[in-house]
Amino acid sequence: MSRGRSRRYRPVHVACVIIASVTGLLSVVWIGGTIAAWAGQAGKARATAQILEVGGNRSSGHLVVEFPTADGRRVKAEESRRDWPGSAGQGTQVEVAYDPENPADVQPFQDLGKALAAWAVFTLAAVASGAGAYRTRARPSAAA
């Protein structure tokens, strides 16, 4: 009987192991990216910029943004389009992080709160499927 039971639960166990592995990996990568974004934005000021120009394609294009600094200066900066959202089009307003010492060093602001929510979902999925894998594991039979 235990032999039939372990065969019946085997596909569920394998699925739980795969889901736990994938969501666990996504969780680690997501939190790593969040920490890297936080470190990249540390010490930078935040402003709302207007995109004045978008040129080229997503991988090799550029865009020009204009924004006011904390001291009231207006700064125009040209950046590679690679790190910016795909929805960034001419006339769009975006949040930016910039270096107060060198305002032309600008990057799109990343809301880390949203990233933490996604990380929590991946982590919970990994824990839940890991628990499912543990519960459906093969157990040695008492008769053997």
PDB file of C-alpha atoms in Angstrom:
ATOM      1  CA  MET A   1       0.000   0.000   0.000  1.00  0.00           C
ATOM      2  CA  SER A   2       2.766   2.459   0.819  1.00  0.00           C
ATOM      3  CA  ARG A   3       4.365   1.583  -2.514  1.00  0.00           C
ATOM      4  CA  GLY A   4       1.205   2.674  -4.383  1.00  0.00           C
ATOM      5  CA  ARG A   5       0.935   5.766  -2.255  1.00  0.00           C
ATOM      6  CA  SER A   6       4.485   6.911  -2.981  1.00  0.00           C
ATOM      7  CA  ARG A   7       3.928   6.439  -6.735  1.00  0.00           C
ATOM      8  CA  ARG A   8       0.707   8.424  -6.581  1.00  0.00           C
ATOM      9  CA  TYR A   9       2.396  11.315  -4.786  1.00  0.00           C
ATOM     10  CA  ARG A  10       5.566  11.264  -6.913  1.00  0.00           C
ATOM     11  CA  PRO A  11       4.392  13.720  -9.648  1.00  0.00           C
ATOM     12  CA  VAL A  12       3.144  16.126  -6.976  1.00  0.00           C
ATOM     13  CA  HIS A  13       6.478  15.875  -5.160  1.00  0.00           C
ATOM     14  CA  VAL A  14       8.477  16.529  -8.338  1.00  0.00           C
ATOM     15  CA  ALA A  15       6.256  19.499  -9.242  1.00  0.00           C
ATOM     16  CA  CYS A  16       6.645  20.963  -5.744  1.00  0.00           C
ATOM     17  CA  VAL A  17      10.440  20.570  -5.899  1.00  0.00           C
ATOM     18  CA  ILE A  18      10.584  22.296  -9.304  1.00  0.00           C
ATOM     19  CA  ILE A  19       8.294  25.138  -8.214  1.00  0.00           C
ATOM     20  CA  ALA A  20      10.232  25.586  -4.952  1.00  0.00           C
ATOM     21  CA  SER A  21      13.540  25.688  -6.861  1.00  0.00           C
ATOM     22  CA  VAL A  22      12.374  28.167  -9.484  1.00  0.00           C
ATOM     23  CA  THR A  23      10.588  30.530  -7.085  1.00  0.00           C
ATOM     24  CA  GLY A  24      13.474  30.272  -4.610  1.00  0.00           C
ATOM     25  CA  LEU A  25      15.918  31.256  -7.356  1.00  0.00           C
ATOM     26  CA  LEU A  26      13.662  34.120  -8.451  1.00  0.00           C
ATOM     27  CA  SER A  27      13.455  35.284  -4.844  1.00  0.00           C
ATOM     28  CA  VAL A  28      17.236  35.371  -4.476  1.00  0.00           C
ATOM     29  CA  VAL A  29      17.741  37.137  -7.815  1.00  0.00           C
ATOM     30  CA  TRP A  30      14.948  39.641  -7.100  1.00  0.00           C
ATOM     31  CA  ILE A  31      16.296  40.622  -3.679  1.00  0.00           C
ATOM     32  CA  GLY A  32      19.811  40.849  -5.146  1.00  0.00           C
ATOM     33  CA  GLY A  33      18.571  43.241  -7.832  1.00  0.00           C
ATOM     34  CA  THR A  34      16.683  45.252  -5.213  1.00  0.00           C
ATOM     35  CA  ILE A  35      19.787  45.590  -3.054  1.00  0.00           C
ATOM     36  CA  ALA A  36      21.853  46.588  -6.105  1.00  0.00           C
ATOM     37  CA  ALA A  37      19.256  49.238  -7.045  1.00  0.00           C
ATOM     38  CA  TRP A  38      19.207  50.538  -3.471  1.00  0.00           C
ATOM     39  CA  ALA A  39      23.009  50.765  -3.441  1.00  0.00           C
ATOM     40  CA  GLY A  40      22.979  52.526  -6.824  1.00  0.00           C
ATOM     41  CA  GLN A  41      20.481  55.125  -5.594  1.00  0.00           C
ATOM     42  CA  ALA A  42      22.077  55.692  -2.176  1.00  0.00           C
ATOM     43  CA  GLY A  43      23.049  59.321  -1.696  1.00  0.00           C
ATOM     44  CA  LYS A  44      21.213  60.475  -4.803  1.00  0.00           C
ATOM     45  CA  ALA A  45      18.488  63.089  -4.941  1.00  0.00           C
ATOM     46  CA  ARG A  46      15.120  62.479  -6.567  1.00  0.00           C
ATOM     47  CA  ALA A  47      13.243  64.652  -9.066  1.00  0.00           C
ATOM     48  CA  THR A  48      10.512  64.510 -11.688  1.00  0.00           C
ATOM     49  CA  ALA A  49      11.961  64.787 -15.188  1.00  0.00           C
ATOM     50  CA  GLN A  50      10.394  65.353 -18.568  1.00  0.00           C
ATOM     51  CA  ILE A  51      11.663  63.296 -21.488  1.00  0.00           C
ATOM     52  CA  LEU A  52      12.490  65.742 -24.265  1.00  0.00           C
ATOM     53  CA  GLU A  53      13.835  63.381 -26.910  1.00  0.00           C
ATOM     54  CA  VAL A  54      13.978  59.640 -27.572  1.00  0.00           C
ATOM     55  CA  GLY A  55      16.223  58.296 -30.301  1.00  0.00           C
ATOM     56  CA  GLY A  56      17.318  54.908 -31.557  1.00  0.00           C
ATOM     57  CA  ASN A  57      16.145  51.556 -30.310  1.00  0.00           C
ATOM     58  CA  ARG A  58      15.951  50.125 -26.807  1.00  0.00           C
ATOM     59  CA  SER A  59      19.439  48.592 -26.789  1.00  0.00           C
ATOM     60  CA  SER A  60      21.471  51.285 -28.528  1.00  0.00           C
ATOM     61  CA  GLY A  61      19.303  54.398 -28.351  1.00  0.00           C
ATOM     62  CA  HIS A  62      19.468  57.472 -26.167  1.00  0.00           C
ATOM     63  CA  LEU A  63      17.083  59.840 -24.468  1.00  0.00           C
ATOM     64  CA  VAL A  64      17.311  63.395 -23.209  1.00  0.00           C
ATOM     65  CA  VAL A  65      15.651  64.382 -19.944  1.00  0.00           C
ATOM     66  CA  GLU A  66      15.225  67.746 -18.263  1.00  0.00           C
ATOM     67  CA  PHE A  67      14.550  68.185 -14.559  1.00  0.00           C
ATOM     68  CA  PRO A  68      14.913  70.754 -11.765  1.00  0.00           C
ATOM     69  CA  THR A  69      17.512  70.062  -9.075  1.00  0.00           C
ATOM     70  CA  ALA A  70      16.852  70.635  -5.384  1.00  0.00           C
ATOM     71  CA  ASP A  71      18.510  74.073  -5.617  1.00  0.00           C
ATOM     72  CA  GLY A  72      16.291  75.117  -8.550  1.00  0.00           C
ATOM     73  CA  ARG A  73      18.686  74.658 -11.486  1.00  0.00           C
ATOM     74  CA  ARG A  74      17.280  73.036 -14.636  1.00  0.00           C
ATOM     75  CA  VAL A  75      19.455  70.249 -15.954  1.00  0.00           C
ATOM     76  CA  LYS A  76      19.381  68.520 -19.341  1.00  0.00           C
ATOM     77  CA  ALA A  77      20.999  65.112 -19.441  1.00  0.00           C
ATOM     78  CA  GLU A  78      21.459  62.585 -22.219  1.00  0.00           C
ATOM     79  CA  GLU A  79      21.456  58.937 -21.221  1.00  0.00           C
ATOM     80  CA  SER A  80      21.506  55.515 -22.815  1.00  0.00           C
ATOM     81  CA  ARG A  81      17.985  54.205 -23.264  1.00  0.00           C
ATOM     82  CA  ARG A  82      18.875  50.703 -22.054  1.00  0.00           C
ATOM     83  CA  ASP A  83      18.116  51.208 -18.336  1.00  0.00           C
ATOM     84  CA  TRP A  84      14.931  53.200 -18.817  1.00  0.00           C
ATOM     85  CA  PRO A  85      11.393  51.796 -18.908  1.00  0.00           C
ATOM     86  CA  GLY A  86      10.066  50.776 -22.316  1.00  0.00           C
ATOM     87  CA  SER A  87       7.132  53.156 -21.831  1.00  0.00           C
ATOM     88  CA  ALA A  88       9.485  56.157 -21.655  1.00  0.00           C
ATOM     89  CA  GLY A  89       8.420  58.251 -24.639  1.00  0.00           C
ATOM     90  CA  GLN A  90       8.850  61.855 -25.652  1.00  0.00           C
ATOM     91  CA  GLY A  91       6.853  64.166 -23.362  1.00  0.00           C
ATOM     92  CA  THR A  92       6.527  61.546 -20.616  1.00  0.00           C
ATOM     93  CA  GLN A  93       7.293  62.504 -17.031  1.00  0.00           C
ATOM     94  CA  VAL A  94       9.437  60.052 -15.061  1.00  0.00           C
ATOM     95  CA  GLU A  95      10.970  59.958 -11.594  1.00  0.00           C
ATOM     96  CA  VAL A  96      14.770  60.158 -11.686  1.00  0.00           C
ATOM     97  CA  ALA A  97      17.598  59.814  -9.211  1.00  0.00           C
ATOM     98  CA  TYR A  98      20.590  62.068  -9.764  1.00  0.00           C
ATOM     99  CA  ASP A  99      23.908  62.812  -8.129  1.00  0.00           C
ATOM    100  CA  PRO A 100      23.721  66.264  -6.467  1.00  0.00           C
ATOM    101  CA  GLU A 101      27.444  66.771  -7.179  1.00  0.00           C
ATOM    102  CA  ASN A 102      26.993  65.927 -10.859  1.00  0.00           C
ATOM    103  CA  PRO A 103      23.316  66.362 -11.844  1.00  0.00           C
ATOM    104  CA  ALA A 104      23.959  65.140 -15.399  1.00  0.00           C
ATOM    105  CA  ASP A 105      24.564  61.673 -13.878  1.00  0.00           C
ATOM    106  CA  VAL A 106      20.913  60.637 -13.910  1.00  0.00           C
ATOM    107  CA  GLN A 107      19.112  57.299 -13.827  1.00  0.00           C
ATOM    108  CA  PRO A 108      15.479  56.208 -13.590  1.00  0.00           C
ATOM    109  CA  PHE A 109      14.266  56.066  -9.995  1.00  0.00           C
ATOM    110  CA  GLN A 110      13.328  52.560  -8.886  1.00  0.00           C
ATOM    111  CA  ASP A 111      10.600  52.227  -6.263  1.00  0.00           C
ATOM    112  CA  LEU A 112      12.063  49.601  -3.973  1.00  0.00           C
ATOM    113  CA  GLY A 113       8.755  49.085  -2.130  1.00  0.00           C
ATOM    114  CA  LYS A 114       7.264  47.474  -5.235  1.00  0.00           C
ATOM    115  CA  ALA A 115      10.292  45.218  -5.587  1.00  0.00           C
ATOM    116  CA  LEU A 116       9.983  44.064  -1.977  1.00  0.00           C
ATOM    117  CA  ALA A 117       6.340  43.103  -2.506  1.00  0.00           C
ATOM    118  CA  ALA A 118       7.280  40.932  -5.508  1.00  0.00           C
ATOM    119  CA  TRP A 119      10.147  39.417  -3.514  1.00  0.00           C
ATOM    120  CA  ALA A 120       7.724  38.516  -0.718  1.00  0.00           C
ATOM    121  CA  VAL A 121       5.406  36.751  -3.196  1.00  0.00           C
ATOM    122  CA  PHE A 122       8.285  34.704  -4.656  1.00  0.00           C
ATOM    123  CA  THR A 123       9.549  33.823  -1.177  1.00  0.00           C
ATOM    124  CA  LEU A 124       6.123  32.729   0.052  1.00  0.00           C
ATOM    125  CA  ALA A 125       5.635  30.606  -3.066  1.00  0.00           C
ATOM    126  CA  ALA A 126       9.041  28.975  -2.523  1.00  0.00           C
ATOM    127  CA  VAL A 127       8.275  28.227   1.134  1.00  0.00           C
ATOM    128  CA  ALA A 128       4.787  26.873   0.377  1.00  0.00           C
ATOM    129  CA  SER A 129       5.958  24.622  -2.450  1.00  0.00           C
ATOM    130  CA  GLY A 130       8.954  23.523  -0.355  1.00  0.00           C
ATOM    131  CA  ALA A 131       6.545  22.501   2.394  1.00  0.00           C
ATOM    132  CA  GLY A 132       4.495  20.631  -0.209  1.00  0.00           C
ATOM    133  CA  ALA A 133       7.628  18.837  -1.415  1.00  0.00           C
ATOM    134  CA  TYR A 134       8.456  17.845   2.147  1.00  0.00           C
ATOM    135  CA  ARG A 135       4.931  16.553   2.801  1.00  0.00           C
ATOM    136  CA  THR A 136       4.845  14.469  -0.407  1.00  0.00           C
ATOM    137  CA  ARG A 137       8.363  12.999  -0.125  1.00  0.00           C
ATOM    138  CA  ALA A 138       8.877   9.256  -0.338  1.00  0.00           C
ATOM    139  CA  ARG A 139       9.052   7.618   3.070  1.00  0.00           C
ATOM    140  CA  PRO A 140      10.717   4.285   3.785  1.00  0.00           C
ATOM    141  CA  SER A 141       8.177   1.541   4.338  1.00  0.00           C
ATOM    142  CA  ALA A 142       7.921  -0.004   7.795  1.00  0.00           C
ATOM    143  CA  ALA A 143       7.619  -3.517   6.313  1.00  0.00           C
ATOM    144  CA  ALA A 144      11.042  -3.440   4.632  1.00  0.00           C
TER     145      ALA A 144
END
